[in-house]
CSV table of N, CA, C and O and ligand atoms in Angstrom, one decimal:
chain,number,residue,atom,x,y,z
A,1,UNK,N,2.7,-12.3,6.1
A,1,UNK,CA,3.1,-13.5,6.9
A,1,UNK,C,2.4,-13.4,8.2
A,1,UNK,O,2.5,-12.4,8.9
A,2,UNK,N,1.5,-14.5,8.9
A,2,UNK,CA,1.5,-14.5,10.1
A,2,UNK,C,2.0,-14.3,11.1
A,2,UNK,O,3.2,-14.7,11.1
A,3,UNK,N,1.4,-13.7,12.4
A,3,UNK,CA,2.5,-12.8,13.4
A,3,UNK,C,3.0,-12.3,13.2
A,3,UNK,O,3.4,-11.8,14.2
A,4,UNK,N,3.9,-11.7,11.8
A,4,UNK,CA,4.1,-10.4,11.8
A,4,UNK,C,3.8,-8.9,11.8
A,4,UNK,O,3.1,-8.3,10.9
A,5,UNK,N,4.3,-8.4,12.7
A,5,UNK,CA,3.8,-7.2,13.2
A,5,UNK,C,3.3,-6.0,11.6
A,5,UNK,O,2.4,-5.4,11.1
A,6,UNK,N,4.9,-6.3,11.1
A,6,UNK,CA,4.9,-5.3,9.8
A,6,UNK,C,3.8,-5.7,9.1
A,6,UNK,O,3.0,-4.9,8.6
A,7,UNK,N,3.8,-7.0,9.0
A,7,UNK,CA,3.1,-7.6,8.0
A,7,UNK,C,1.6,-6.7,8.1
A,7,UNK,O,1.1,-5.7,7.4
A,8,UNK,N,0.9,-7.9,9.8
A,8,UNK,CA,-0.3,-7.0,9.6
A,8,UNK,C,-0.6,-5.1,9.8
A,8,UNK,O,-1.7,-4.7,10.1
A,9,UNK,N,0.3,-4.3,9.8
A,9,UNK,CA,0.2,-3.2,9.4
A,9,UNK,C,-0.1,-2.7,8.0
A,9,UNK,O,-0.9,-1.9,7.7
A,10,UNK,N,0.9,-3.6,7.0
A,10,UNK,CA,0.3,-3.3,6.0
A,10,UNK,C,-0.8,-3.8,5.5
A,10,UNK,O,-0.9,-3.4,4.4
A,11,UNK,N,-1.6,-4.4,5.8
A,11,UNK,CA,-2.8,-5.3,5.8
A,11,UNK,C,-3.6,-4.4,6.2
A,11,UNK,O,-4.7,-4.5,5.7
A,12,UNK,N,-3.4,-3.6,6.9
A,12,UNK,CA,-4.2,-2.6,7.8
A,12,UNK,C,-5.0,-3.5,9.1
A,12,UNK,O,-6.2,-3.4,9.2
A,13,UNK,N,-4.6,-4.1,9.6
A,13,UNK,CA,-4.9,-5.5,10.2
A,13,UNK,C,-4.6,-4.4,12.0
A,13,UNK,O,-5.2,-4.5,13.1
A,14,UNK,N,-3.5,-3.5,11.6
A,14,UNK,CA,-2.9,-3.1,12.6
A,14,UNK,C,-3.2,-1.3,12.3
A,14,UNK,O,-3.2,-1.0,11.2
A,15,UNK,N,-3.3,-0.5,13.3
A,15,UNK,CA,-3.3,0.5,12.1
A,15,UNK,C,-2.0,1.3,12.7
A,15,UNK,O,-1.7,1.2,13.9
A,16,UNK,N,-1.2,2.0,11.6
A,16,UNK,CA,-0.4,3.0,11.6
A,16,UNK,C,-0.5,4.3,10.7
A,16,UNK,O,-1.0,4.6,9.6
A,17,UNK,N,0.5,5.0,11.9
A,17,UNK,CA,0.3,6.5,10.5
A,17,UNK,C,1.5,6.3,9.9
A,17,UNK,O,2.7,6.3,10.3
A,18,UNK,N,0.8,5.9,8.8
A,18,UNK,CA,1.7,6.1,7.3
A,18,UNK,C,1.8,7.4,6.8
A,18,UNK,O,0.9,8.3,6.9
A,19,UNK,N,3.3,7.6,6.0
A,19,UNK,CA,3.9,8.9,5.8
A,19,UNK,C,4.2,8.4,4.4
A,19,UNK,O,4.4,9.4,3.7
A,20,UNK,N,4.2,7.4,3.8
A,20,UNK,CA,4.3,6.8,2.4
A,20,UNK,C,3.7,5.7,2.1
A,20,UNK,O,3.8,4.7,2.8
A,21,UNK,N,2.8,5.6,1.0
A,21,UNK,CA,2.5,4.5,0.6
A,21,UNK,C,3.1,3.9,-1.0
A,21,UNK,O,3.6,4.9,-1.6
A,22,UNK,N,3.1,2.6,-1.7
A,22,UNK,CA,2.9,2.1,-3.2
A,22,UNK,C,3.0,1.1,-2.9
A,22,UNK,O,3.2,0.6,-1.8
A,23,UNK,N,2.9,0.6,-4.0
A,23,UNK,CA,2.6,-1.2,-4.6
A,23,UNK,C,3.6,-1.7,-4.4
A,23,UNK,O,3.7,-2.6,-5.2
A,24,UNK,N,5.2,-1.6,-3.4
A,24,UNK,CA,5.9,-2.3,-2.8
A,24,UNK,C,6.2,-1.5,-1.9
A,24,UNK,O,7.4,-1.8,-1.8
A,25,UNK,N,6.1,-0.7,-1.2
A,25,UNK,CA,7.0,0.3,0.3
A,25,UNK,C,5.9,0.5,0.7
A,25,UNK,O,4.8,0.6,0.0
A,26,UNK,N,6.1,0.5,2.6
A,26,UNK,CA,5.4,1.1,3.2
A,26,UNK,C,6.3,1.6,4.3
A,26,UNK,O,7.1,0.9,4.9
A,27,UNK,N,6.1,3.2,4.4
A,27,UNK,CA,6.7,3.9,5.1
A,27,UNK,C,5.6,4.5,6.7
A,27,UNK,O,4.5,5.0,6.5
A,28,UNK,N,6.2,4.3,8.0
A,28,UNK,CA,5.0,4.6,9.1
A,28,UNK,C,5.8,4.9,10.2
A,28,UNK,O,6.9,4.5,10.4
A,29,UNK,N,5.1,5.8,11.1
A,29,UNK,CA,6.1,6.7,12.2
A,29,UNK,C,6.0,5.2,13.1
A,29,UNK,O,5.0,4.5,13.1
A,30,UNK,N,7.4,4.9,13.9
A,30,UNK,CA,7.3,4.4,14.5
A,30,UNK,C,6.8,4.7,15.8
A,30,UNK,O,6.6,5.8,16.2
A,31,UNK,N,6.6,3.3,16.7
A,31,UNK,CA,5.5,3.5,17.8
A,31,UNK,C,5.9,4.1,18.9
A,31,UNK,O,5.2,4.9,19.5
A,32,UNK,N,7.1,3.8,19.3
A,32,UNK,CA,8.0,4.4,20.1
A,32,UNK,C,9.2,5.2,19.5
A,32,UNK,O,10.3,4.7,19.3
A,33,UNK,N,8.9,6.5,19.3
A,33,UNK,CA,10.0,7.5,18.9
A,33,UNK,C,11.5,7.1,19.0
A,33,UNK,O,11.5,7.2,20.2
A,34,UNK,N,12.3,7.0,18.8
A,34,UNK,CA,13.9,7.0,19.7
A,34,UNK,C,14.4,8.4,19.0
A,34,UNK,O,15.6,8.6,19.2
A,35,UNK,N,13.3,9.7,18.0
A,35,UNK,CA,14.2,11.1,18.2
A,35,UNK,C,12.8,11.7,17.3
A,35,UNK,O,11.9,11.1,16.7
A,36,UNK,N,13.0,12.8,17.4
A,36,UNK,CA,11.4,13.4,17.1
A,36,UNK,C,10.8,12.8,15.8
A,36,UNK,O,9.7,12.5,15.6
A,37,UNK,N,12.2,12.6,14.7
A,37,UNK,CA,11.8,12.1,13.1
A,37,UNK,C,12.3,10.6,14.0
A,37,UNK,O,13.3,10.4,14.7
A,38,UNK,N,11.1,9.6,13.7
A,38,UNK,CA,11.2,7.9,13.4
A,38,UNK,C,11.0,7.7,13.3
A,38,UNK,O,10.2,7.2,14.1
A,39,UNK,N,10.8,7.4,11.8
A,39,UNK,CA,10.0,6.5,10.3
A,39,UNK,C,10.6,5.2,9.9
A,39,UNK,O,11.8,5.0,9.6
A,40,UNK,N,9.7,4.2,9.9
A,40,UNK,CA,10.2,3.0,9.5
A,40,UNK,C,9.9,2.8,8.6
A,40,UNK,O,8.6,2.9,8.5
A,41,UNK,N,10.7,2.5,7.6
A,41,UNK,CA,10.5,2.2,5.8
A,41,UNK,C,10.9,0.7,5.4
A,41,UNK,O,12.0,0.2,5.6
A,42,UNK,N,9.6,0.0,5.0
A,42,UNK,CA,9.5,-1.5,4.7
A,42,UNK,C,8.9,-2.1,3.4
A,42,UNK,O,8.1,-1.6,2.7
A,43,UNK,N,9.8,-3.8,3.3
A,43,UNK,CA,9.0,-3.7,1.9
A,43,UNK,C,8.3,-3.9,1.9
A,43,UNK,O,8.2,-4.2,3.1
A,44,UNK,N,6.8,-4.2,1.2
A,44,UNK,CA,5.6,-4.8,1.6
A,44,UNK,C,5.6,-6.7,1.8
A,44,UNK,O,5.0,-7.4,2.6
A,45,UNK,N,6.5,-6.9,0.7
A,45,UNK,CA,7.3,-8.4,0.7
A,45,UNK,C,7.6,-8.4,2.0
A,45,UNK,O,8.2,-7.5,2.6
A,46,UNK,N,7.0,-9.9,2.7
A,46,UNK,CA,7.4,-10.4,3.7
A,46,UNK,C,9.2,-10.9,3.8
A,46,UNK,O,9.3,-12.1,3.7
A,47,UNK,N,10.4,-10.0,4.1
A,47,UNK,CA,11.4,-10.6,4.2
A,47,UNK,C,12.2,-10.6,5.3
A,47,UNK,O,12.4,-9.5,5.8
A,48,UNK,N,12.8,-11.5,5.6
A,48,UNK,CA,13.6,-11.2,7.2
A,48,UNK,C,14.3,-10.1,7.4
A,48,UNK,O,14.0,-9.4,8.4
A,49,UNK,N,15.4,-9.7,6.6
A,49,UNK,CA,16.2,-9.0,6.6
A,49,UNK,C,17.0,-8.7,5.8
A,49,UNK,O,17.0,-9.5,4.9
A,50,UNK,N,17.8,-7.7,5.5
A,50,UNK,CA,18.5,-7.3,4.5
A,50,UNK,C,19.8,-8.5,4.2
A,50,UNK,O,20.7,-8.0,3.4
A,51,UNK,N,20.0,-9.3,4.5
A,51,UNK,CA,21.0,-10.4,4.2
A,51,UNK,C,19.9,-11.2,3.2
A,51,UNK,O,20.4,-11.8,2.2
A,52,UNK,N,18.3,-11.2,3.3
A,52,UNK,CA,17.7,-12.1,2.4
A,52,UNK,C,17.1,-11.0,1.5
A,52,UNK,O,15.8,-11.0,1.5
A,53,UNK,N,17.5,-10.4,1.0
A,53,UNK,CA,17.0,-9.5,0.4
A,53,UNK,C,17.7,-9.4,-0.6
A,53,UNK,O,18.7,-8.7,-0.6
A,54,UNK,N,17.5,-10.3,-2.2
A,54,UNK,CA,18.3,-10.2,-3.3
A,54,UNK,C,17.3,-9.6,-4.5
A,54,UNK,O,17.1,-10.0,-5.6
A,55,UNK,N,16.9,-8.7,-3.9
A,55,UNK,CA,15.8,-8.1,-5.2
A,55,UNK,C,16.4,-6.8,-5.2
A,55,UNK,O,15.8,-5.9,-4.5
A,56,UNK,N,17.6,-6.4,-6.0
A,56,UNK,CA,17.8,-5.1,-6.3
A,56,UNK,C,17.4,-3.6,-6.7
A,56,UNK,O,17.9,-2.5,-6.7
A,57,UNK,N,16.3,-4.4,-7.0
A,57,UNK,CA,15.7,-3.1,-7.9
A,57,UNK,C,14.6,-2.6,-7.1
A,57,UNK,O,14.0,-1.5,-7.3
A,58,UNK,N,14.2,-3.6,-5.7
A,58,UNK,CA,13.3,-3.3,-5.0
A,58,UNK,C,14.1,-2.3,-3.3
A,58,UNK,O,13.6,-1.8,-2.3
A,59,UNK,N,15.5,-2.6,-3.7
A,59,UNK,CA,16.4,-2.2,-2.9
A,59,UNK,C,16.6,-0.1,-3.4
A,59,UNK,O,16.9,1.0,-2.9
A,60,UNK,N,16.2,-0.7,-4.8
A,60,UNK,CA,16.6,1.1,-5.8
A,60,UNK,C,15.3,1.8,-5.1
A,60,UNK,O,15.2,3.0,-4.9
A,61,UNK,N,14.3,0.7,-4.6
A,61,UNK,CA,13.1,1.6,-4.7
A,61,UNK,C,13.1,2.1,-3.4
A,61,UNK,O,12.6,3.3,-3.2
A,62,UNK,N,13.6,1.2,-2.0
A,62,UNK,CA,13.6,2.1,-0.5
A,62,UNK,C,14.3,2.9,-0.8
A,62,UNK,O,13.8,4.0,-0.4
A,63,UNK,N,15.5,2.9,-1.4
A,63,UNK,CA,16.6,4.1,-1.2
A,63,UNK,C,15.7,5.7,-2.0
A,63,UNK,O,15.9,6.9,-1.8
A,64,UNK,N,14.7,5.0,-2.8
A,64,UNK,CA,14.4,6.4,-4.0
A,64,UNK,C,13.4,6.7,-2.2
A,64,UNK,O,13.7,7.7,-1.5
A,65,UNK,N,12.6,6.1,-1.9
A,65,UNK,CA,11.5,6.3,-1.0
A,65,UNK,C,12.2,7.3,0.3
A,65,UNK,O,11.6,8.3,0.6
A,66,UNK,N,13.3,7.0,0.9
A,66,UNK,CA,14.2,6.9,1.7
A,66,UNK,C,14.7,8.8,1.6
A,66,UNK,O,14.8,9.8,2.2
A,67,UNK,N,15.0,8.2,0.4
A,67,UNK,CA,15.5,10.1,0.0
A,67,UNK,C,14.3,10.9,-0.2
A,67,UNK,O,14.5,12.1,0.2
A,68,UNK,N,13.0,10.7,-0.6
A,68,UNK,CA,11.9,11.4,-0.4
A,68,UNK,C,11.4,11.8,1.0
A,68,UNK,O,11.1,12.9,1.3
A,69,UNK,N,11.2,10.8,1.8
A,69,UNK,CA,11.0,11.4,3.2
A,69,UNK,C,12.3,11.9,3.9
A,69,UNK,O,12.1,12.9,4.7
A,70,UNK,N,13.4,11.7,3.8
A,70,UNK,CA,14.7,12.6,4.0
A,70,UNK,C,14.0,13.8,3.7
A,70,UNK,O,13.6,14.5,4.6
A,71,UNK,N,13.8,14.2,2.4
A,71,UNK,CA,13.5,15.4,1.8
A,71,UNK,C,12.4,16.3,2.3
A,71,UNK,O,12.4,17.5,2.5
A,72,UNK,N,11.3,15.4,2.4
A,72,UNK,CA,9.8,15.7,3.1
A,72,UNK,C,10.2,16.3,5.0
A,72,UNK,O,9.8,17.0,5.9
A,73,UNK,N,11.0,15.7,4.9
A,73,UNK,CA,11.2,15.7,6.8
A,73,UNK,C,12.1,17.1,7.3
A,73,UNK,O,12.1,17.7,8.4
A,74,UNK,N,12.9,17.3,6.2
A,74,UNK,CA,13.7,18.5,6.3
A,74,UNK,C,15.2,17.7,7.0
A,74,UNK,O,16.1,18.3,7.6
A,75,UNK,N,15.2,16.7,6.8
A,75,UNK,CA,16.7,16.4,7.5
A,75,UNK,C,17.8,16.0,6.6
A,75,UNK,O,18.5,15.2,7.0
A,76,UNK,N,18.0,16.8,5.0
A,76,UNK,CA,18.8,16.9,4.1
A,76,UNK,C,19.7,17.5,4.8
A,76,UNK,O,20.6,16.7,5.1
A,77,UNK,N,20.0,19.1,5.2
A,77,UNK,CA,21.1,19.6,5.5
A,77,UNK,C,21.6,19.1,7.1
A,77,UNK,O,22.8,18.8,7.1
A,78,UNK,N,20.9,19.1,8.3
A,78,UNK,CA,21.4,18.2,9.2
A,78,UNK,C,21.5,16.9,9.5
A,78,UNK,O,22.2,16.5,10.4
A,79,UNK,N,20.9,16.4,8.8
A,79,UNK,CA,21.8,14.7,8.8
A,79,UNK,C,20.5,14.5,9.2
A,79,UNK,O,19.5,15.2,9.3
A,80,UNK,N,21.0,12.5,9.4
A,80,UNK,CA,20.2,12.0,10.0
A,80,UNK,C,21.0,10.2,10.0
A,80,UNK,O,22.1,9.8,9.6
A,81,UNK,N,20.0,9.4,10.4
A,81,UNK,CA,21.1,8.2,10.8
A,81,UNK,C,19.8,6.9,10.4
A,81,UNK,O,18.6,6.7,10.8
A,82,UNK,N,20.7,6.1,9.4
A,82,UNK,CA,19.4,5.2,8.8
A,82,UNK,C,20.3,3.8,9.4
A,82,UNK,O,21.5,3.5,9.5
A,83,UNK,N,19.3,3.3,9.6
A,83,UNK,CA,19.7,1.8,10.8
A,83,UNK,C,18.9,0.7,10.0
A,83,UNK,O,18.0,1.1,9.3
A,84,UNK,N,19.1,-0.4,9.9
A,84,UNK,CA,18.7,-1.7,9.6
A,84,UNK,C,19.0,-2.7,10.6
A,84,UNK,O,19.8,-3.6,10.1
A,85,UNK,N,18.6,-2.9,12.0
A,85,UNK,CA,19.0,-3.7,12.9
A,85,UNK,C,19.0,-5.1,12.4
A,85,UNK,O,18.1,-5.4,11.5
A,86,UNK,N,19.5,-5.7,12.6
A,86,UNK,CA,19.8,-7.4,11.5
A,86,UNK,C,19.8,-8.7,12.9
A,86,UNK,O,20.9,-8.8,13.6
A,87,UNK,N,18.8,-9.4,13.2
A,87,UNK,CA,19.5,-10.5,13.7
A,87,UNK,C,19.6,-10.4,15.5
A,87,UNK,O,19.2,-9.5,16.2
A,88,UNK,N,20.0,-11.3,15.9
A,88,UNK,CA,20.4,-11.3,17.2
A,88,UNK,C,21.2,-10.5,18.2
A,88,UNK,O,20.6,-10.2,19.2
A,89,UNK,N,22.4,-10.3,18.0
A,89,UNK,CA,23.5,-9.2,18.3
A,89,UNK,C,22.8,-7.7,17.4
A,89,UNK,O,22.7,-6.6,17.8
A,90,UNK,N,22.3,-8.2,16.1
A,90,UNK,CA,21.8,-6.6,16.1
A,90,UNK,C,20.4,-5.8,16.3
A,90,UNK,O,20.0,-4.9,15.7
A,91,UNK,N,19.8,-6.5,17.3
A,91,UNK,CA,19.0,-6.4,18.7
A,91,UNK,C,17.4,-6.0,17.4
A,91,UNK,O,16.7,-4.9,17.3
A,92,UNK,N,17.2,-7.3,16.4
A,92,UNK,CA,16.1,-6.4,15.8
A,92,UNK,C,15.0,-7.5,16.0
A,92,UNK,O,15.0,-8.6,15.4
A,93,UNK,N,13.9,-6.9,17.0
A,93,UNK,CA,12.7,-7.7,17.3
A,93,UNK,C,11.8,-7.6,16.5
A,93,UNK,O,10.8,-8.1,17.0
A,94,UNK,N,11.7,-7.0,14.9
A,94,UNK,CA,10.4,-7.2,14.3
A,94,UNK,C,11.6,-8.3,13.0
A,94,UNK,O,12.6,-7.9,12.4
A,95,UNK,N,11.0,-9.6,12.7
A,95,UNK,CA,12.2,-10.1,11.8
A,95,UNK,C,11.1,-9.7,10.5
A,95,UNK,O,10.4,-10.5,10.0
A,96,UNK,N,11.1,-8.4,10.0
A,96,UNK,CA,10.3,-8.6,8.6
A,96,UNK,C,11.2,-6.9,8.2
A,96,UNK,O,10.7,-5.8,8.2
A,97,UNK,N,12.8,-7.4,7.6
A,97,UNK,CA,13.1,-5.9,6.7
A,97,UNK,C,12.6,-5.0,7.3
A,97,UNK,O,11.5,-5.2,7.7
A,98,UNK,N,13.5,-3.7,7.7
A,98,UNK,CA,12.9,-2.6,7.5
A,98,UNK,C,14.4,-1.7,8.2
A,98,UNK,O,15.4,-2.2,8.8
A,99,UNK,N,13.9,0.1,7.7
A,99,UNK,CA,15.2,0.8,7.4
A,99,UNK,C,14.3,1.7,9.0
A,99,UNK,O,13.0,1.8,9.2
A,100,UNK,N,14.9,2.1,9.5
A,100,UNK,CA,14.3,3.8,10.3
A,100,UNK,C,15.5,4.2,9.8
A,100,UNK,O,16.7,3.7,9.5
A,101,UNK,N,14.5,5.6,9.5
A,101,UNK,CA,15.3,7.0,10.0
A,101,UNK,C,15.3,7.5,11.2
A,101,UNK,O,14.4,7.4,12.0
A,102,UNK,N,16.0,7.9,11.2
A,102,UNK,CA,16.3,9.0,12.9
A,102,UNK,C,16.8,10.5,12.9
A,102,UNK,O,18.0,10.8,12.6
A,103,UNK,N,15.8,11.4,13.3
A,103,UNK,CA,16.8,12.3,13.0
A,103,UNK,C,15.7,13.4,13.5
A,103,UNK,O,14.7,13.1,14.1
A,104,UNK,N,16.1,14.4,13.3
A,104,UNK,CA,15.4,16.2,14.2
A,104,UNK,C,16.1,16.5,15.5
A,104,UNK,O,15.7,17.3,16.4
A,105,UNK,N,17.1,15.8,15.5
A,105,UNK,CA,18.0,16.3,17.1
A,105,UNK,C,19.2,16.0,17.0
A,105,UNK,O,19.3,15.1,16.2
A,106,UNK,N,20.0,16.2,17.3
A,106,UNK,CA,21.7,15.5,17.3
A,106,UNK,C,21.5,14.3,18.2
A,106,UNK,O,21.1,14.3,19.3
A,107,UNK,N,22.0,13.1,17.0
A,107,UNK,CA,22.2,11.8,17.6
A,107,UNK,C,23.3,11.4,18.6
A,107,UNK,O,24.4,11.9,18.4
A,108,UNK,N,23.1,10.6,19.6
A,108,UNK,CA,23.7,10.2,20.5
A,108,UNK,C,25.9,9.6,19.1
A,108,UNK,O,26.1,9.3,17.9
A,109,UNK,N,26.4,9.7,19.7
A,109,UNK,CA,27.5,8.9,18.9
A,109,UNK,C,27.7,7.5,19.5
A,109,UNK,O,28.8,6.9,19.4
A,110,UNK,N,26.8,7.0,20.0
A,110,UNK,CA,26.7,5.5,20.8
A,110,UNK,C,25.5,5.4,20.5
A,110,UNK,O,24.6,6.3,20.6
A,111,UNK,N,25.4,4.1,19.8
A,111,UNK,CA,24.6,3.7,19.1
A,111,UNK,C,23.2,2.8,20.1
A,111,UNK,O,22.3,2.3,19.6
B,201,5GP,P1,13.8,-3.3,15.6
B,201,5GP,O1,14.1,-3.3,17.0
B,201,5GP,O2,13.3,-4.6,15.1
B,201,5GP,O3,14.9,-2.8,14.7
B,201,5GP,O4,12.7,-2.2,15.4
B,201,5GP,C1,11.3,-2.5,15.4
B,201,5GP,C2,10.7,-1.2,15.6
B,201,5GP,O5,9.3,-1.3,15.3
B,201,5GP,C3,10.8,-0.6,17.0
B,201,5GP,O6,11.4,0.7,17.0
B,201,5GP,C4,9.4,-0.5,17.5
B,201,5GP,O7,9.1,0.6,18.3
B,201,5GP,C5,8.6,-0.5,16.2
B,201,5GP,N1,7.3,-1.1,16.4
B,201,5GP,C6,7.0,-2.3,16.9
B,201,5GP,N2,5.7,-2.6,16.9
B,201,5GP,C7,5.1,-1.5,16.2
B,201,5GP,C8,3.7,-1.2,15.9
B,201,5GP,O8,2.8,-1.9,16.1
B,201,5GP,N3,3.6,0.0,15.3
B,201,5GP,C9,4.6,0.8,14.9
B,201,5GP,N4,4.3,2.0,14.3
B,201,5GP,N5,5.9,0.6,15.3
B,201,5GP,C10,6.1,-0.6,15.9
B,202,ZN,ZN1,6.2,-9.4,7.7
């Protein structure tokens, strides 16, 4: 989609370091950290957000992606905190889907 940021990333339009790639996910460190691990995992489908998001099986496939860089990152046994900012009040300025993880330090409990 035009002017989207995500968009032209996956396009390579923009470039990022990607930590995952396939023929629907793209996973890339975000640009500004908010904790040593922050990876944003997106679908390649242009979609606003997880309220328009009725493709389930493409939903099976972040979560499978999701638990691989969990796994890759080492933040299985300490946690970690997966965010989908949504919308207005949930303060999310890129409107094109996407999950971060956060995690390699103890999270704040105020979000
Ligand atoms: P939101 O606030 O919409 O939930 O998150 C958008 C995220 O995208 C922010 O954490 C921001 O740092 C990240 N971001 C915005 N532009 C770029 C970019 O060009 N490259 C990368 N790697 N991350 C970006
Ligand atoms: Zn987009």
């Amino acid at each position: 989609m035009e002017d989207c940021i995500f968009c032209k990333i996956i396009n390579n339009e923009i470039p990022s370091s990607k930590v995952y790639e396939d023929d629907d996910i793209l996973a890339f460190k975000d640009i500004n950290p908010q904790a040593p691990v922050h990876i944003i995992v997106i679908p390649k489908k242009h979609i606003r957000n997880i309220l328009e998001l009725n493709d389930e099986s493409l939903l099976a496939k972040i979560h499978r992606v999701i638990k691989k860089i969990v796994k890759e990152q080492n933040l299985e046994e300490q946690g970690f905190r997966l965010v989908t900012n949504t919308g207005e009040d949930g303060c999310q300025t890129v409107k094109h889907l996407h999950f971060h993880i956060l995690g390699g330090i103890k999270l704040s409990e105020n979000l």
